CSV table of C-alpha atoms in Angstrom, one decimal:
chain,number,residue,atom,x,y,z
A,1,MET,CA,0.0,0.0,0.0
A,2,GLU,CA,1.3,3.4,-0.9
A,3,TYR,CA,0.1,6.6,0.7
A,4,TRP,CA,1.1,10.0,2.1
A,5,VAL,CA,0.9,10.9,5.8
A,6,ARG,CA,0.5,14.6,6.6
A,7,VAL,CA,3.0,15.5,9.3
A,8,ALA,CA,2.7,19.3,9.0
A,9,PRO,CA,0.2,21.6,7.3
A,10,ASP,CA,2.3,21.8,4.2
A,11,VAL,CA,4.3,18.5,4.4
A,12,ARG,CA,3.3,15.0,3.5
A,13,ILE,CA,5.6,12.0,3.9
A,14,TYR,CA,5.4,9.2,1.4
A,15,VAL,CA,4.9,5.7,2.9
A,16,ASN,CA,5.2,2.4,1.1
A,17,ASP,CA,3.7,-0.2,3.5
A,18,ILE,CA,4.7,-3.5,1.9
A,19,ASN,CA,2.9,-6.6,3.1
A,20,PRO,CA,0.7,-4.8,5.7
A,21,GLY,CA,-0.7,-8.1,6.9
A,22,GLY,CA,2.8,-9.4,7.7
A,23,ARG,CA,4.4,-9.9,11.1
A,24,ASN,CA,7.4,-8.3,12.9
A,25,PRO,CA,7.0,-4.9,11.2
A,26,ILE,CA,10.2,-3.0,10.4
A,27,LEU,CA,10.3,0.7,9.4
A,28,PHE,CA,13.2,1.8,7.2
A,29,ILE,CA,14.6,5.3,7.2
A,30,HIS,CA,16.9,5.8,4.2
A,31,GLY,CA,20.3,7.5,4.0
A,32,TRP,CA,21.3,10.7,2.2
A,33,PRO,CA,20.7,11.4,-0.6
A,34,ALA,CA,18.5,8.5,-1.6
A,35,ASN,CA,15.0,7.3,-0.7
A,36,HIS,CA,13.2,4.2,0.6
A,37,ARG,CA,13.9,2.3,-2.6
A,38,MET,CA,17.5,1.9,-1.6
A,39,PHE,CA,16.3,-1.0,0.6
A,40,GLU,CA,15.0,-3.0,-2.4
A,41,TYR,CA,17.4,-5.9,-1.6
A,42,GLN,CA,16.1,-6.0,2.0
A,43,TYR,CA,12.5,-5.9,1.1
A,44,ASN,CA,12.9,-8.9,-1.2
A,45,ALA,CA,14.5,-11.0,1.5
A,46,LEU,CA,12.3,-10.0,4.4
A,47,LEU,CA,9.0,-10.2,2.5
A,48,GLY,CA,9.8,-13.9,1.7
A,49,ALA,CA,10.0,-14.5,5.5
A,50,GLY,CA,6.5,-12.9,6.0
A,51,ILE,CA,7.9,-9.6,7.5
A,52,ARG,CA,5.9,-6.4,7.1
A,53,CYS,CA,8.3,-3.8,5.6
A,54,ILE,CA,7.5,-0.1,5.8
A,55,GLY,CA,9.6,2.3,3.8
A,56,ILE,CA,9.3,6.1,4.1
A,57,ASP,CA,10.9,8.9,2.1
A,58,MET,CA,12.2,11.7,4.4
A,59,ARG,CA,10.9,15.1,3.6
A,60,GLY,CA,12.7,16.6,0.6
A,61,TYR,CA,13.5,13.1,-0.8
A,62,GLY,CA,11.9,10.6,-3.1
A,63,LEU,CA,8.1,11.1,-3.4
A,64,SER,CA,7.7,13.1,-0.2
A,65,ASP,CA,6.9,16.8,-0.2
A,66,LYS,CA,9.9,19.0,-0.4
A,67,PRO,CA,9.6,22.1,1.8
A,68,VAL,CA,12.5,24.5,2.1
A,69,TRP,CA,12.5,24.1,5.9
A,70,GLY,CA,12.7,21.3,8.5
A,71,TYR,CA,15.9,19.4,7.8
A,72,ASP,CA,17.2,19.3,11.4
A,73,TYR,CA,17.1,16.0,13.2
A,74,ASN,CA,14.4,17.0,15.6
A,75,THR,CA,12.0,17.8,12.8
A,76,LEU,CA,12.9,14.7,10.8
A,77,ALA,CA,12.3,12.6,14.0
A,78,ASP,CA,9.0,14.3,14.5
A,79,ASP,CA,8.1,13.3,10.9
A,80,VAL,CA,8.8,9.7,11.9
A,81,ARG,CA,6.5,10.0,14.9
A,82,GLY,CA,3.8,11.3,12.6
A,83,VAL,CA,4.1,8.2,10.4
A,84,ILE,CA,4.2,5.8,13.4
A,85,ASP,CA,1.1,7.4,14.9
A,86,ALA,CA,-0.8,7.6,11.6
A,87,LEU,CA,-0.2,3.9,11.0
A,88,GLY,CA,-0.9,2.9,14.6
A,89,LEU,CA,2.4,1.1,14.8
A,90,ARG,CA,3.5,-0.6,18.0
A,91,GLY,CA,6.4,-3.0,18.8
A,92,ILE,CA,8.2,-2.3,15.5
A,93,THR,CA,11.9,-2.5,14.7
A,94,LEU,CA,13.0,1.0,13.7
A,95,SER,CA,15.9,1.0,11.3
A,96,GLY,CA,18.0,3.6,9.6
A,97,HIS,CA,21.0,3.9,7.2
A,98,SER,CA,23.6,6.7,7.5
A,99,THR,CA,21.6,9.9,8.1
A,100,GLY,CA,18.5,7.8,8.5
A,101,GLY,CA,20.3,6.0,11.4
A,102,ALA,CA,21.0,9.4,13.0
A,103,VAL,CA,17.4,10.3,12.7
A,104,ALA,CA,16.3,7.0,14.2
A,105,ILE,CA,18.6,7.6,17.2
A,106,ARG,CA,17.2,11.1,17.7
A,107,TYR,CA,13.7,9.6,17.5
A,108,MET,CA,14.5,7.2,20.2
A,109,ALA,CA,15.7,9.9,22.5
A,110,ARG,CA,13.2,12.7,21.6
A,111,HIS,CA,10.1,10.4,21.6
A,112,GLN,CA,11.3,7.9,24.2
A,113,GLY,CA,11.2,5.1,21.7
A,114,HIS,CA,7.4,5.4,21.2
A,115,GLY,CA,6.1,2.4,19.4
A,116,VAL,CA,9.6,0.8,19.0
A,117,SER,CA,10.7,-2.4,20.5
A,118,LYS,CA,14.0,-2.8,18.7
A,119,LEU,CA,16.5,-0.5,16.9
A,120,ALA,CA,18.7,-1.4,13.9
A,121,LEU,CA,21.5,1.0,12.8
A,122,PHE,CA,23.2,0.6,9.4
A,123,ALA,CA,26.4,2.7,9.0
A,124,ALA,CA,24.7,5.3,11.1
A,125,ALA,CA,26.0,8.9,11.0
A,126,ALA,CA,26.3,9.1,14.8
A,127,PRO,CA,27.3,10.3,17.3
A,128,SER,CA,28.9,12.8,15.0
A,129,LEU,CA,29.6,12.6,11.3
A,130,ILE,CA,32.4,15.1,11.5
A,131,GLN,CA,35.4,15.4,13.8
A,132,ARG,CA,35.0,17.5,16.9
A,133,PRO,CA,37.4,18.4,19.7
A,134,ASN,CA,36.2,15.5,21.9
A,135,PHE,CA,35.6,13.1,18.9
A,136,PRO,CA,38.4,12.8,16.4
A,137,TYR,CA,36.9,9.9,14.5
A,138,GLY,CA,34.6,11.4,11.8
A,139,LEU,CA,35.1,13.2,8.5
A,140,LYS,CA,36.9,16.5,8.5
A,141,LEU,CA,34.7,19.6,8.4
A,142,SER,CA,36.3,20.6,5.1
A,143,ASP,CA,35.1,17.3,3.6
A,144,VAL,CA,31.5,18.2,4.3
A,145,GLU,CA,32.0,21.8,3.1
A,146,GLU,CA,33.4,20.4,-0.1
A,147,ILE,CA,30.2,18.3,-0.6
A,148,ILE,CA,28.0,21.4,0.1
A,149,ASN,CA,30.0,23.5,-2.4
A,150,ALA,CA,29.9,20.8,-5.0
A,151,ALA,CA,26.1,20.5,-4.6
A,152,HIS,CA,25.8,24.2,-5.3
A,153,ALA,CA,28.1,24.1,-8.3
A,154,ASP,CA,27.1,20.8,-10.0
A,155,ARG,CA,24.8,18.5,-8.0
A,156,PRO,CA,24.7,15.6,-10.5
A,157,GLN,CA,28.5,15.4,-10.5
A,158,MET,CA,28.6,15.6,-6.7
A,159,LEU,CA,26.1,12.7,-6.5
A,160,TRP,CA,28.0,10.7,-9.0
A,161,ASP,CA,31.3,11.2,-7.1
A,162,PHE,CA,29.6,10.3,-3.8
A,163,GLY,CA,28.3,7.1,-5.4
A,164,GLU,CA,31.8,6.2,-6.5
A,165,LYS,CA,33.0,5.8,-2.8
A,166,LEU,CA,29.8,4.3,-1.5
A,167,PHE,CA,30.4,0.6,-2.2
A,168,TYR,CA,33.5,-1.4,-1.3
A,169,LYS,CA,32.7,-4.1,-3.9
A,170,LYS,CA,32.5,-3.3,-7.6
A,171,VAL,CA,28.9,-2.7,-8.8
A,172,THR,CA,27.7,-2.7,-12.4
A,173,ALA,CA,27.2,0.4,-14.4
A,174,PRO,CA,23.4,0.0,-14.4
A,175,PHE,CA,23.4,-0.3,-10.7
A,176,SER,CA,25.5,2.8,-10.3
A,177,GLU,CA,23.0,4.7,-12.6
A,178,TRP,CA,20.0,3.4,-10.6
A,179,PHE,CA,21.5,4.6,-7.3
A,180,PHE,CA,22.5,7.9,-8.9
A,181,GLN,CA,18.9,8.4,-10.0
A,182,LEU,CA,17.6,8.0,-6.4
A,183,GLY,CA,19.8,10.9,-5.4
A,184,LEU,CA,18.5,13.1,-8.3
A,185,GLN,CA,14.9,12.6,-7.1
A,186,ALA,CA,15.7,14.7,-4.0
A,187,ALA,CA,15.4,18.5,-4.0
A,188,SER,CA,18.6,20.4,-4.3
A,189,TRP,CA,17.8,22.4,-1.2
A,190,SER,CA,17.1,19.4,0.9
A,191,THR,CA,20.3,17.7,-0.2
A,192,ILE,CA,22.3,20.7,0.8
A,193,ALA,CA,20.3,21.3,4.1
A,194,ILE,CA,21.0,17.8,5.3
A,195,ALA,CA,24.7,18.3,4.7
A,196,HIS,CA,24.6,21.4,6.8
A,197,SER,CA,22.8,19.3,9.6
A,198,TRP,CA,25.8,17.0,9.6
A,199,ILE,CA,27.9,20.0,10.8
A,200,SER,CA,25.5,21.2,13.5
A,201,GLU,CA,24.0,17.9,14.8
A,202,GLN,CA,25.5,15.8,17.6
A,203,LEU,CA,24.0,12.7,19.2
A,204,PHE,CA,26.3,11.9,22.1
A,205,GLN,CA,23.6,12.4,24.7
A,206,ASP,CA,21.0,10.6,22.6
A,207,LEU,CA,22.8,7.3,22.7
A,208,GLY,CA,22.5,6.9,26.4
A,209,GLN,CA,18.7,7.4,26.2
A,210,ILE,CA,18.1,4.2,24.1
A,211,ARG,CA,16.5,1.5,26.1
A,212,VAL,CA,15.7,-1.2,23.5
A,213,PRO,CA,17.9,-4.0,22.0
A,214,THR,CA,20.0,-2.5,19.2
A,215,LEU,CA,21.7,-4.1,16.3
A,216,ILE,CA,24.6,-2.1,14.8
A,217,LEU,CA,25.8,-3.2,11.3
A,218,HIS,CA,28.7,-1.2,9.9
A,219,GLY,CA,31.2,-1.8,7.1
A,220,ILE,CA,34.8,-1.7,8.2
A,221,HIS,CA,35.8,-0.1,4.9
A,222,ASP,CA,33.2,2.7,5.2
A,223,GLN,CA,34.6,6.0,3.7
A,224,VAL,CA,31.6,8.1,4.7
A,225,CYS,CA,30.6,7.1,8.2
A,226,LEU,CA,34.0,5.8,9.4
A,227,TYR,CA,34.0,2.5,11.4
A,228,PRO,CA,35.0,4.2,14.7
A,229,LEU,CA,31.5,5.7,14.7
A,230,ALA,CA,30.1,2.2,15.1
A,231,LEU,CA,32.4,1.6,18.1
A,232,ALA,CA,31.2,4.8,19.7
A,233,GLN,CA,27.6,3.7,19.1
A,234,ASN,CA,28.2,0.3,20.6
A,235,GLN,CA,29.8,1.9,23.7
A,236,GLY,CA,27.1,4.4,24.1
A,237,ILE,CA,24.0,2.3,23.6
A,238,ALA,CA,23.2,-0.2,26.4
A,239,HIS,CA,22.1,-3.7,25.1
A,240,SER,CA,23.6,-3.1,21.7
A,241,LYS,CA,25.3,-5.6,19.5
A,242,LEU,CA,27.9,-4.6,16.9
A,243,VAL,CA,28.4,-6.8,13.8
A,244,PRO,CA,31.4,-5.6,11.7
A,245,MET,CA,30.8,-6.2,8.0
A,246,GLU,CA,34.3,-7.2,6.9
A,247,GLU,CA,33.7,-6.9,3.1
A,248,SER,CA,31.6,-3.7,3.1
A,249,GLY,CA,31.9,0.0,2.7
A,250,HIS,CA,29.1,2.5,3.3
A,251,GLY,CA,26.7,0.6,1.1
A,252,LEU,CA,26.8,-2.5,3.3
A,253,PHE,CA,23.1,-3.2,2.5
A,254,TYR,CA,24.3,-4.2,-1.0
A,255,ASP,CA,28.0,-5.0,-0.5
A,256,GLN,CA,27.2,-7.9,1.8
A,257,ARG,CA,23.4,-8.1,1.3
A,258,GLU,CA,23.1,-11.9,2.1
A,259,ASP,CA,25.0,-11.5,5.4
A,260,PHE,CA,23.2,-8.2,6.1
A,261,ASN,CA,19.8,-9.7,5.5
A,262,ARG,CA,20.5,-12.7,7.6
A,263,GLU,CA,21.7,-10.6,10.6
A,264,LEU,CA,18.7,-8.3,10.2
A,265,LEU,CA,16.1,-11.1,9.9
A,266,GLY,CA,17.6,-12.9,12.9
A,267,PHE,CA,17.4,-9.7,15.0
A,268,ILE,CA,13.8,-8.7,14.2
A,269,ARG,CA,12.2,-12.2,14.5
């Protein structure tokens, strides 16, 4: 079932509720700059096991409305709450990749894990995507500024360059083009606004407010959300399990999709 949930007077979030009669529902929050379709290879595996899969497009991305405001993590987490309440979801696994993982963490802290019984983080951009005085493990600030400047100058080229370092294993040219097109579906302003949020947002305090079992999947070759971020998540979240993905980069959902899907299915069952 496909529909839009109104989360603000001028903002509707696109929802693809796949197999609504299934069990063990999982809600997916995609990473930057894609949309829910990036989880195609998870949907195919989980649906075969009878799982209810719910994909959403964050505001500004995919088929959701694209306002010029609201790209801070608080607002994005509030959008997730709007979807969970509109669908009446309870006892779900909340999952997120990259920026989507950061939004999932903020949701757990800001909304006290409302409706969520388990949390799954995939290469999450937390507790900080960039290096800070007390956290020297992320990207350099100049790396993010370069992405922002490139998006202003030539967004298609920026997206293509980003895709080139996303996967550890070689992907086909058609696959690269498909993923590139997911990024093009986003608005330019939302693409840039999220990158600015990477600079301002920190989730150090949020980690300690998570009270549900948490699975952390992270590629050790990740060039975007570096592997030490996963170690910090594992240390900061009680009852968390970290599974290093030895043959994966940032696109671990495809690099090691069979291992990824097996770990995820075993966790949510």
